[in-house]
CSV table of C-alpha atoms in Angstrom, one decimal:
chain,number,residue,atom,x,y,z
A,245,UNK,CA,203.7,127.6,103.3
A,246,UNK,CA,202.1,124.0,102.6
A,247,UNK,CA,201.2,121.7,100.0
A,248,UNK,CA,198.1,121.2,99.1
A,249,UNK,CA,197.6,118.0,100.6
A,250,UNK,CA,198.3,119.0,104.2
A,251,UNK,CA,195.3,120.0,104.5
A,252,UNK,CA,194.5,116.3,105.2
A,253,UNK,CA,196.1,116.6,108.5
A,254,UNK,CA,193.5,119.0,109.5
A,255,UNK,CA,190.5,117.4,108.8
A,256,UNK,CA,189.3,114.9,111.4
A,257,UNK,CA,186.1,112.6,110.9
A,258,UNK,CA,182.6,113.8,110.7
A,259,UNK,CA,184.5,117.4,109.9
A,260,UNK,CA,182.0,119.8,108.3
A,261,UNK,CA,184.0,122.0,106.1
A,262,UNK,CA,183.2,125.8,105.1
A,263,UNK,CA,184.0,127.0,101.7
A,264,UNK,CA,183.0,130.5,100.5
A,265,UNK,CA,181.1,131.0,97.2
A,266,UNK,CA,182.8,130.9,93.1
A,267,UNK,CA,186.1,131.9,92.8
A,268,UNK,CA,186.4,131.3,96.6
A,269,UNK,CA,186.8,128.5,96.3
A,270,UNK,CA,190.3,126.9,96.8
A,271,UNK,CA,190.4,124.0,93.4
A,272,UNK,CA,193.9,122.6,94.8
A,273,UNK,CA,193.0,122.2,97.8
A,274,UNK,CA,189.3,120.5,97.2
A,275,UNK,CA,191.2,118.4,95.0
A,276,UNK,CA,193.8,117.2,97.5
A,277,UNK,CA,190.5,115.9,99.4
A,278,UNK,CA,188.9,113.7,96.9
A,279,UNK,CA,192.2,112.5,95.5
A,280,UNK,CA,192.5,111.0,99.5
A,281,UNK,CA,189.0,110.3,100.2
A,282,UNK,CA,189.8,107.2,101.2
A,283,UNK,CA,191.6,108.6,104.4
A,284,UNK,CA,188.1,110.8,105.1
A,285,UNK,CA,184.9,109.4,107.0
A,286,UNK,CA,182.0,111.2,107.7
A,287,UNK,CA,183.3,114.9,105.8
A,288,UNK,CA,181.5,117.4,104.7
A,289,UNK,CA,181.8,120.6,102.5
A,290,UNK,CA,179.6,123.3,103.3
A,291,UNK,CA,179.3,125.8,100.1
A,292,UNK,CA,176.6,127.7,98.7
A,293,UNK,CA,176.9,128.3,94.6
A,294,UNK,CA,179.5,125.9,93.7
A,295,UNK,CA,182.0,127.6,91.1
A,296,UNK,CA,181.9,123.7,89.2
A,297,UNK,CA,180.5,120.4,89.0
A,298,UNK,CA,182.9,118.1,91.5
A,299,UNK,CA,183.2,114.0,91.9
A,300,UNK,CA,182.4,114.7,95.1
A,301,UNK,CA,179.0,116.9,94.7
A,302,UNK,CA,178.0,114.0,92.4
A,303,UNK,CA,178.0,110.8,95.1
A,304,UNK,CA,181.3,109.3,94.3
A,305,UNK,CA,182.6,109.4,97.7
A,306,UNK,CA,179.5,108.5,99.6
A,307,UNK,CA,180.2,108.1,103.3
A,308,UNK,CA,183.7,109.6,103.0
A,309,UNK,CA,183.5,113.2,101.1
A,310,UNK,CA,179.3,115.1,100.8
A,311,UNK,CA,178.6,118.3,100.1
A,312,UNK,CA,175.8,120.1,101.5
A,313,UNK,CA,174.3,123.8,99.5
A,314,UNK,CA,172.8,126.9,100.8
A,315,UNK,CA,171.9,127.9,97.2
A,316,UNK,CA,171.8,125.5,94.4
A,317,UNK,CA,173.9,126.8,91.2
A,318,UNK,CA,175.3,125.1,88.2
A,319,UNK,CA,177.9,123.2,90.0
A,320,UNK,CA,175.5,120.8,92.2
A,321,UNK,CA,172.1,121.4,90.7
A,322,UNK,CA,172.3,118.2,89.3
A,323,UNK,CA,173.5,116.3,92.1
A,324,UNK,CA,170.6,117.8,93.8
A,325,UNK,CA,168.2,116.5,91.4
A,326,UNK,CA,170.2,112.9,91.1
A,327,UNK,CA,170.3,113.0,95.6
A,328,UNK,CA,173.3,113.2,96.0
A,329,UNK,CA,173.8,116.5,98.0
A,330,UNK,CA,171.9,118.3,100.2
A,331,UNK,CA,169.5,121.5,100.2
A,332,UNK,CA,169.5,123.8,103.4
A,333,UNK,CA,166.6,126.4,103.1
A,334,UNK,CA,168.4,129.5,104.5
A,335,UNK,CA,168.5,133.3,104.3
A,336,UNK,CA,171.8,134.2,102.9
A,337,UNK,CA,171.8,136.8,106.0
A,338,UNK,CA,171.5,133.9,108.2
A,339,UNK,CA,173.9,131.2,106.5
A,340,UNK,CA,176.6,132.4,109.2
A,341,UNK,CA,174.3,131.7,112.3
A,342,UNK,CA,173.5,128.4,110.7
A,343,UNK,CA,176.7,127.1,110.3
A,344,UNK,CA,177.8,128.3,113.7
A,345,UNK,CA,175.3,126.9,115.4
A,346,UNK,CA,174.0,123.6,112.9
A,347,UNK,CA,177.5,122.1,112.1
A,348,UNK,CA,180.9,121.7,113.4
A,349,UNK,CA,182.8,124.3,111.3
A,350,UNK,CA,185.7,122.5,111.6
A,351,UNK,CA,187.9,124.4,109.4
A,352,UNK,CA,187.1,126.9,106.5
A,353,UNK,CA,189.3,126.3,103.2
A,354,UNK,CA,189.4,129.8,101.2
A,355,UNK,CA,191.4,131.2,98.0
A,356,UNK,CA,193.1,134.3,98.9
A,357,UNK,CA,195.4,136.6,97.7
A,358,UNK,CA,199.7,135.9,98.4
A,359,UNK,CA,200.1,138.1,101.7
A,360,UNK,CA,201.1,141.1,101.9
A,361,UNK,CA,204.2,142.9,103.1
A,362,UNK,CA,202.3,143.0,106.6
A,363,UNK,CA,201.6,139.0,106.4
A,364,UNK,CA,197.8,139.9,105.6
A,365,UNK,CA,195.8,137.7,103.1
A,366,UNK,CA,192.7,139.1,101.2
A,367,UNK,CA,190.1,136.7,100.5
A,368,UNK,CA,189.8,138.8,97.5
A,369,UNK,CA,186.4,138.2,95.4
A,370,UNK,CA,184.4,136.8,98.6
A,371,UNK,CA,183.7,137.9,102.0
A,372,UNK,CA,180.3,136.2,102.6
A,373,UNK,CA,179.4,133.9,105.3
A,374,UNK,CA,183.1,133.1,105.0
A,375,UNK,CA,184.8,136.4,106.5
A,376,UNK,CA,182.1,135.8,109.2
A,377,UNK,CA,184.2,133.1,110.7
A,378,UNK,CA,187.1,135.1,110.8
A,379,UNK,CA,189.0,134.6,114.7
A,380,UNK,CA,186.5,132.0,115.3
A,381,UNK,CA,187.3,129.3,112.6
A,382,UNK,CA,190.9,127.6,111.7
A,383,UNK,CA,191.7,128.9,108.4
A,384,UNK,CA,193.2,126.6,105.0
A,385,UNK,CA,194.3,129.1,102.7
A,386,UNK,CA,195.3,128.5,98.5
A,387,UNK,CA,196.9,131.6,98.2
A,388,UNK,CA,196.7,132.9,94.4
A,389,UNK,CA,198.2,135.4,92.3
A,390,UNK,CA,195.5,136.2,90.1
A,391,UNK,CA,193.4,137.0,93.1
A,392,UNK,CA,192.4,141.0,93.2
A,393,UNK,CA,193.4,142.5,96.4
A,394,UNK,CA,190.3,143.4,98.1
A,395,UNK,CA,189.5,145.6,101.4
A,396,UNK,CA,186.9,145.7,104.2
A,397,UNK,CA,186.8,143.1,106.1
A,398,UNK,CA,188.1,140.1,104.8
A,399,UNK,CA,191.4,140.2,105.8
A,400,UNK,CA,193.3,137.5,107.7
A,401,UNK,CA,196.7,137.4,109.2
A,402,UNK,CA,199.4,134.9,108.5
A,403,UNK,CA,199.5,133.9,112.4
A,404,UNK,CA,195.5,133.6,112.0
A,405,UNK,CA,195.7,130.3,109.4
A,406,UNK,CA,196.1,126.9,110.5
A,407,UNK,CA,198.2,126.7,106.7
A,408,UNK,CA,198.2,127.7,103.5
A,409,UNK,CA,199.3,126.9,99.6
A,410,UNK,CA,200.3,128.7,96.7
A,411,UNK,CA,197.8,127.9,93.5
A,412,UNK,CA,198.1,129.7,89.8
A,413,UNK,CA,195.1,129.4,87.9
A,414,UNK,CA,193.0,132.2,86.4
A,415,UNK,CA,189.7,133.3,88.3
A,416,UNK,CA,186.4,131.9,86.6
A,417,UNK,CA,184.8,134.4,84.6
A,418,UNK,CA,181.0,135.3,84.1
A,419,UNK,CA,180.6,136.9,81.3
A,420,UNK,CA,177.6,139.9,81.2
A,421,UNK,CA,174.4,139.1,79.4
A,422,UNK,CA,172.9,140.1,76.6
A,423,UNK,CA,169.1,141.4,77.7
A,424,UNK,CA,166.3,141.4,74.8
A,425,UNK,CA,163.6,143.6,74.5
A,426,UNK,CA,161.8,142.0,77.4
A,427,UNK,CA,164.6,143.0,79.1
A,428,UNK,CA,165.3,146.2,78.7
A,429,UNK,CA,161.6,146.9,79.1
A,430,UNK,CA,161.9,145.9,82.2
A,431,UNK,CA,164.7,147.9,82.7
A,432,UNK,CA,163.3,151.3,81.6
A,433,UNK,CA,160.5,150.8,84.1
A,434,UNK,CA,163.0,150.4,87.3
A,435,UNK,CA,164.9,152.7,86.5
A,436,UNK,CA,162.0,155.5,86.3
A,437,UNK,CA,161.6,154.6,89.6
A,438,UNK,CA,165.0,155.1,91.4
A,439,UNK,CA,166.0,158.4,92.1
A,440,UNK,CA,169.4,160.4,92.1
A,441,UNK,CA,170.8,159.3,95.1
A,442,UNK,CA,169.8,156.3,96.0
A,443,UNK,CA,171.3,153.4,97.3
A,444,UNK,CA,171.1,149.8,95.1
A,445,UNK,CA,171.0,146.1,95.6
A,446,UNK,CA,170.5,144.6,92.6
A,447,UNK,CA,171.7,141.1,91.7
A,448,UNK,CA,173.7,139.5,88.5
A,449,UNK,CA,172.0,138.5,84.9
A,450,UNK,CA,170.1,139.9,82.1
A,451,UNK,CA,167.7,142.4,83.8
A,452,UNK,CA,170.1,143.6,86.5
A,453,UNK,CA,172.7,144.3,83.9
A,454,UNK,CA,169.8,146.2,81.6
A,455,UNK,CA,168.9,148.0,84.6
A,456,UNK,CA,172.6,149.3,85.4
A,457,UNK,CA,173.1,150.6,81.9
A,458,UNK,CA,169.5,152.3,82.1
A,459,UNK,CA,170.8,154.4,85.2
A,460,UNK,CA,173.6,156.1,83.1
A,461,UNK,CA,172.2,159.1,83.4
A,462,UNK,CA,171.6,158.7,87.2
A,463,UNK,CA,173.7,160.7,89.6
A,464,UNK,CA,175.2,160.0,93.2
A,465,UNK,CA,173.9,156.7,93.1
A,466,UNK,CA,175.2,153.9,96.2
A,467,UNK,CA,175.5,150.5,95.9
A,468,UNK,CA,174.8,148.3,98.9
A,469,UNK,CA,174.7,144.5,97.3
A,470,UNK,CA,175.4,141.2,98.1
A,471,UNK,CA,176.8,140.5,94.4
A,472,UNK,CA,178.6,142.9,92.6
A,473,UNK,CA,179.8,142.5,89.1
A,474,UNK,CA,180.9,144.3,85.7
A,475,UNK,CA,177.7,146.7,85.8
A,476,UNK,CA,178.7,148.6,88.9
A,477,UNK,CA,181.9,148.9,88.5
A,478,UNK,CA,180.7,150.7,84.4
A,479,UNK,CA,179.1,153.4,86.4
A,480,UNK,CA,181.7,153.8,88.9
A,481,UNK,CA,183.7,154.8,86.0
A,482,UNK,CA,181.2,157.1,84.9
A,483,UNK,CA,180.8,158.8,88.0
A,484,UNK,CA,177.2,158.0,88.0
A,485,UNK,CA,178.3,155.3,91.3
A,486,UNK,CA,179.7,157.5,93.9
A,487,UNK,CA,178.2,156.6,97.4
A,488,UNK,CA,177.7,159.9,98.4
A,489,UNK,CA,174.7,160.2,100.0
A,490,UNK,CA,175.1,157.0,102.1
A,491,UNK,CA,174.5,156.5,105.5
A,492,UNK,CA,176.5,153.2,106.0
A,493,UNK,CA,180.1,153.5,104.5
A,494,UNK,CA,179.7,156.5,102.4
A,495,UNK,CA,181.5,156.6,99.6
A,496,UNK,CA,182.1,152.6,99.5
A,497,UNK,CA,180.7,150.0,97.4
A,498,UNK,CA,179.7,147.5,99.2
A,499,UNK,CA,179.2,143.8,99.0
A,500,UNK,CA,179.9,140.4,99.8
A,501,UNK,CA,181.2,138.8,96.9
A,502,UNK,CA,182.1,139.7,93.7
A,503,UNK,CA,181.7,137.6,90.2
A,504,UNK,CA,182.5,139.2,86.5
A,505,UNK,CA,184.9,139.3,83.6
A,506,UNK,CA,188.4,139.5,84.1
A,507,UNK,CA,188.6,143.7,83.7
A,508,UNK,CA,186.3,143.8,86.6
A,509,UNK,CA,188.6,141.9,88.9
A,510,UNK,CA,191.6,143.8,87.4
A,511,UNK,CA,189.5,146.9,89.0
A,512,UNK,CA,188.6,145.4,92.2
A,513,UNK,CA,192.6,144.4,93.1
A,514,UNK,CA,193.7,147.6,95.3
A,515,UNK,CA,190.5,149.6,94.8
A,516,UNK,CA,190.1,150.9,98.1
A,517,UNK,CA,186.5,152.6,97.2
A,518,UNK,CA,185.4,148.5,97.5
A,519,UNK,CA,184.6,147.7,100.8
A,520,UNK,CA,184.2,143.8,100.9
A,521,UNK,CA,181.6,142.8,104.2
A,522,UNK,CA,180.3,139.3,105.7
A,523,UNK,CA,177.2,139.0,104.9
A,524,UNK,CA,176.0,139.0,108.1
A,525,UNK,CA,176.2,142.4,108.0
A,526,UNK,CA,175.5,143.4,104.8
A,527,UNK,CA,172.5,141.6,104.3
A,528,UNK,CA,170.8,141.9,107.8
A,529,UNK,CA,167.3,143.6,106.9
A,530,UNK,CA,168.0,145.8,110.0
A,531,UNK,CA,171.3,146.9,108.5
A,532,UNK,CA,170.0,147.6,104.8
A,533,UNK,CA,166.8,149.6,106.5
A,534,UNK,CA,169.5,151.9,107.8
A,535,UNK,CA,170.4,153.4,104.1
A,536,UNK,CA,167.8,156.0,103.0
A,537,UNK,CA,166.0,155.3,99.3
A,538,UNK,CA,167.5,151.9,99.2
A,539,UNK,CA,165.9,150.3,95.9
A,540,UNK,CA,166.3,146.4,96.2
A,541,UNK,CA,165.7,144.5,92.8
A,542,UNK,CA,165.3,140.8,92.4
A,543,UNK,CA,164.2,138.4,90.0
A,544,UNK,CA,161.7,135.8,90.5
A,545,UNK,CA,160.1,132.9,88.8
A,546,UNK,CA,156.4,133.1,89.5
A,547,UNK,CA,154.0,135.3,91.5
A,548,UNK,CA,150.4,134.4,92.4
A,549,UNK,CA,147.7,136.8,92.3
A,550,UNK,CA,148.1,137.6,96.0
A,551,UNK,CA,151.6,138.7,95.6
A,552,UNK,CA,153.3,135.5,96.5
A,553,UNK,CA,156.4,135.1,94.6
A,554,UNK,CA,158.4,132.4,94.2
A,555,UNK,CA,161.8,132.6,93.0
A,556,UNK,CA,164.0,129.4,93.6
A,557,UNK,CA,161.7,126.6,91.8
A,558,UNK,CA,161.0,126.4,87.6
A,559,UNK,CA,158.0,123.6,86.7
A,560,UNK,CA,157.9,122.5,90.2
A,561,UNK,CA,161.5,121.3,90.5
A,562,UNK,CA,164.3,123.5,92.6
A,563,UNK,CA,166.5,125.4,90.8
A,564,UNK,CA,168.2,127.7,93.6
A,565,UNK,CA,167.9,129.2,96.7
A,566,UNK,CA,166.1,131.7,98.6
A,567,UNK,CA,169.7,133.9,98.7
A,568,UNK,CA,169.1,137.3,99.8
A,569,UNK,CA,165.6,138.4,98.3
A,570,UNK,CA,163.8,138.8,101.4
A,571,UNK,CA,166.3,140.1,103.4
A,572,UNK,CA,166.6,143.0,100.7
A,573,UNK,CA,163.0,143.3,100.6
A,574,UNK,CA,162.4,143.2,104.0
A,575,UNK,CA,164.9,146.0,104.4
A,576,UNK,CA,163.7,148.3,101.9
A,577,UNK,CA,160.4,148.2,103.2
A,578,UNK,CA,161.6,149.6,106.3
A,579,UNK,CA,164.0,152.5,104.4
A,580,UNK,CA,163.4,155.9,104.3
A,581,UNK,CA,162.2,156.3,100.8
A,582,UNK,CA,163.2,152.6,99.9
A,583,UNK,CA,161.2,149.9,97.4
A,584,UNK,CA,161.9,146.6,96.3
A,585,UNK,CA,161.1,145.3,92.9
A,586,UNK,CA,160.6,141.6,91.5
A,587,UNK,CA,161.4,141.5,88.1
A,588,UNK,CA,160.2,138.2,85.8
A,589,UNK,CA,159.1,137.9,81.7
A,590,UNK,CA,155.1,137.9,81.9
A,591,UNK,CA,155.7,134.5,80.4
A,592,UNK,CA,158.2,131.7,80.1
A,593,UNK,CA,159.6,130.5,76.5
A,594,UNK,CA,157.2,128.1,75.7
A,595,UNK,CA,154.2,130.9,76.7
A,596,UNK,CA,153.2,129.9,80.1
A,597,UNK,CA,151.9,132.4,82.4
A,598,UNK,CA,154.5,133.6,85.2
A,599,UNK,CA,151.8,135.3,86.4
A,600,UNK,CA,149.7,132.3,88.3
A,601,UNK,CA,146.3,132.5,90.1
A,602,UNK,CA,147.8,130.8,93.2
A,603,UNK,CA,151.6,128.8,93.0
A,604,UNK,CA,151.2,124.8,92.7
A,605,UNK,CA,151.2,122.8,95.6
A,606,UNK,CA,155.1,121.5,95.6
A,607,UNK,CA,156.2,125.6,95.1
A,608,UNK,CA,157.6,126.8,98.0
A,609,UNK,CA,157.0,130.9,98.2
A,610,UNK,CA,160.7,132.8,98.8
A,611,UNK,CA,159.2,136.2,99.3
A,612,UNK,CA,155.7,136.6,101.4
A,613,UNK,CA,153.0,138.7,100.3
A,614,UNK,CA,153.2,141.1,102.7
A,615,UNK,CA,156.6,141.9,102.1
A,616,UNK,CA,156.2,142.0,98.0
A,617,UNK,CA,156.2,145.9,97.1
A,618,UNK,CA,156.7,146.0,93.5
A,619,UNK,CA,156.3,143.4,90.9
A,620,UNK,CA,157.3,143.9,87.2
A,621,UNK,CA,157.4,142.7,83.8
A,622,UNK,CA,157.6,144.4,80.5
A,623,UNK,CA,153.8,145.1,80.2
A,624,UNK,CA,154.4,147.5,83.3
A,625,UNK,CA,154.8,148.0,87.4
A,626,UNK,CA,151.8,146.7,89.4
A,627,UNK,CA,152.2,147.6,92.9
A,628,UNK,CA,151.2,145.7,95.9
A,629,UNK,CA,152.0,147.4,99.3
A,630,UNK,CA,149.2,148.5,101.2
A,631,UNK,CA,146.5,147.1,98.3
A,632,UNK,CA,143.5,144.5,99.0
A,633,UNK,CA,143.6,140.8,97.6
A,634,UNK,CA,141.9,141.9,95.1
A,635,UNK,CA,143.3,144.8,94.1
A,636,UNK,CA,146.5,143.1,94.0
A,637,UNK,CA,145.1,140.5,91.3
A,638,UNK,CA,143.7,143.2,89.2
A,639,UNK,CA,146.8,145.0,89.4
A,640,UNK,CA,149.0,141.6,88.5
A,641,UNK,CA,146.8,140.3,85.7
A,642,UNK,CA,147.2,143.9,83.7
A,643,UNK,CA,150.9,143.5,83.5
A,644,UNK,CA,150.8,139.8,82.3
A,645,UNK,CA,150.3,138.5,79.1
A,646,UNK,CA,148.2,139.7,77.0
A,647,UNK,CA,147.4,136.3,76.4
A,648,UNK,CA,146.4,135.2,79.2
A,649,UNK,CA,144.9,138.0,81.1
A,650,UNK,CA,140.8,136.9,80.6
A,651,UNK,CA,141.8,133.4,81.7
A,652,UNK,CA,143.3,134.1,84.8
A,653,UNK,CA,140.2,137.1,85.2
A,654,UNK,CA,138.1,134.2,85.2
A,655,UNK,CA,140.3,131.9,87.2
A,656,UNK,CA,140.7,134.6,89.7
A,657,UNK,CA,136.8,135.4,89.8
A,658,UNK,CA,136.2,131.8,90.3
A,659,UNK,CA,138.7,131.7,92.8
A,660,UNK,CA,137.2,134.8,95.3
A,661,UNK,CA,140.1,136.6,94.2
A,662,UNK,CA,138.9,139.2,92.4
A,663,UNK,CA,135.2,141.2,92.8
C-alpha cells in the first residue's frame, strides 16, 4: 500500500493518463498531481464525464497537467467553452481503441474497492473503457471503503497494480429526477411499445427514469445498458427486471458504469445478478444486435425534418458527447424485434421548435438519418425507418408543437421537403 503521492513516481513526461468515468474517479490521487504539478511536463488526463470541476480541467497548469474529454459533463463543460481542455469526438464503443491506439496510456488511475481476501480489487461503480485496459495498462489504485463490490469483469489482482492507496470519502450521488407531464407523456408512449421480454438500454434523467416507472407492469424484462442507475435496480426489486429471456448473460444486468443515490450502490456491493463489462463489449453494435427485442432509448436535442438528430449541442454551442446513441441505435436496428427511440420536449423552455426544418450549420448530427427509427415527443411517435424524405417531415411536423407545425409546413414545402 502507497500514499497518494507516489503516484508521482509513475508518471513520466508527456504521460497520457486514463481515468474512468464519476465515481471512478480516484480524488486523492488526482489531487496528489496538481498539488506537484510543478514536477509534471507535458501530462495528460484522459476522462470522459468528469465527476467535478478541477484546477487542472480549468488551465491552471498549462503545459504541466491537461485534461482531454470523450464526453463533456458538468465537471469540464466550462473549461471547454473557456479552451482550456480538449473535445475528442468518439463513440463510447470505440473510446478503448482510441486510447490504445491515439495516446500513450501510460498508466490508468482508478477508485476501487479494498481487496478482497483473494487480493482482488473491484473497480466497483465503473468498468467502461477503463476495465478494457485491464493486463495491458499499469494500474494506480485509491482503494475505498464506500465502494460497492461489483462483478463481471472489472476485477484486478493485487500483483496486476503498479500501487495503490487507501481513500475514505462517500461516493457522489445523483439524485433521480422529477419528470413533468412532458415527461411522463413521453414515457407512456415508449413504454406501449416495448414488450414483455425485452431487453433495455436506456440512459439516466428525467424521461429514462419516467420510462422505468411506466414499465411496472412489464414482465421478464433485460437490461443491457451502458448506465445503470436507481430505476433498474426499482424493477429488479419488483421482479419486473429479471433477464430471462436474454441471449447474452441471461439473467444479468448488464452495464458499464453505474451512477445513482446511495441505496442503489448499497444494492450493487456483492449483487452477483450485476454483471459490470468494458464497454467495448457492451456497447459494440454487433454485440447489442445479438439480444432479441432490444429497445434502445435516447435523448436528443434537435431533429431535422429528414430524421437527423442531433444530440450533444444546445443553441449551437457543445454541451456533450456523442456517448453511446448510435452504437445502441445501430444495434437495435439489426435485433430481432429491436427499435430505438429518440426522446426530446417538442419544444425548448423559451418555445423554440426542437423539431427543425434542417440543423444549423455549426450542429454537428450524432445519429444519421438512416439509422433514426423512432423519434418522440409528448404530441406522439413518428416513425422513420423505411419512410421517404417526405414522409418523414410529415410525420415529424405532427408530433411537434402545435405551434409551430404550419411554419415549418411551409418551411418544409419551400424547402422540397415535403410534396
Amino acid at each position: 500500500m502507497n500514499a497518494p503521492t507516489d503516484v508521482l513516481d509513475l508518471v513520466r513526461d508527456g504521460a497520457d493518463l486514463i481515468v474512468p468515468i464519476r465515481n471512478g474517479e480516484p480524488h486523492t490521487v488526482i489531487d496528489a498531481l496538481e498539488a506537484h504539478a510543478d514536477r509534471l511536463t507535458g501530462v495528460r488526463i484522459h476522462q470522459m464525464d468528469p465527476a467535478r470541476e478541477r484546477p487542472y480541467i480549468n488551465g491552471k497548469y498549462p503545459g504541466r497537467l491537461t485534461h482531454v474529454s470523450y464526453y463533456l459533463g458538468p465537471g469540464c463543460r466550462q473549461a471547454y467553452w473557456n479552451g482550456t481542455c480538449e473535445l475528442v469526438p468518439a463513440h463510447f464503443s470505440e473510446v478503448p481503441l482510441l486510447l490504445r491506439e491515439y495516446t500513450r496510456h501510460s498508466l490508468v488511475l482508478a477508485a476501487s474497492t479494498m481487496p478482497d481476501e483473494h487480493g482482488y480489487f473491484s473497480l466497483g461503480t465503473n468498468a467502461d473503457y477503463a476495465a478494457a485496459l485491464i493486463g495491458e495498462v499499469p494500474f494506480f489504485l485509491e482503494a475505498n471503503p464506500c465502494m460497492p463490490r461489483t462483478f463481471g469483469q472489472n476485477q484486478i489482482h493485487v500483483s496486476q497494480v503498479a500501487g495503490w492507496c487507501v481513500a475514505d470519502y462517500p461516493l457522489q450521488e445523483t439524485m433521480p429526477a422529477v419528470p413533468d407531464d412532458r415527461d411522463t407523456r413521453i414515457a407512456e408512449l415508449v413504454a406501449e411499445r416495448v414488450p414483455d421480454g425485452a431487453c433495455l438500454q436506456i440512459g439516466v434523467g428525467r424521461i429514462p427514469d419516467a420510462l422505468l416507472a411506466e414499465l411496472a407492469g412489464h414482465r421478464d424484462l433485460g437490461v443491457h445498458t451502458e448506465a445503470m442507475s436507481d430505476g433498474v435496480m426499482h424493477l429488479a426489486e419488483q421482479g419486473v427486471v429479471t433477464g430471462a429471456r436474454k441471449k447474452l448473460h441471461r439473467d444479468k444486468h448488464v452495464a458499464t458504469f453505474c451512477i445513482g443515490t446511495r441505496r442503489f450502490f448499497d444494492w450493487l456491493d456483492g449483487n452477483a445478478s450485476v454483471a459490470m463489462l468494458p464497454v467495448d463489449w457492451v456497447n459494440d453494435p454487433r454485440v447489442v444486435a445479438r439480444e432479441p427485442a432490444m429497445m434502445s432509448i435516447n435523448a436528443t436535442s434537435e431533429v431535422d425534418l429528414m430524421g437527423q438528430a442531433a444530440s450533444e449541442t444546445i443553441a449551437g454551442r457543445y454541451w456533450s458527447g456523442s456517448g453511446g446513441q448510435a452504437d445502441f441505435a445501430r444495434g437495435a436496428m439489426y435485433s430481432d424485434g429491436g427499435r430505438a427511440f429518440l426522446v426530446t420536449h417538442a419544444a425548448t423552455g423559451d418555445g423554440t421548435s426542437r423539431i427543425k426544418v434542417q440543423l444549423g450549420r455549426a450542429t454537428p448530427v450524432t445519429t444519421l438519418k438512416n439509422t433514426v427509427d423512432h423519434v418522440v415527443t409528448e404530441y406522439g411517435i413518428a416513425e422513420l425507418r423505411g419512410r421517404s424524405i417526405s414522409q418523414r417531415a410529415a410525420a415529424l411536423i405532427a408530433i411537434a408543437h402545435p405551434d409551430h407545425r404550419d411554419r415549418l409546413t411551409y418551411d418544409a414545402r419551400h424547402a422540397g421537403l415535403l410534396h
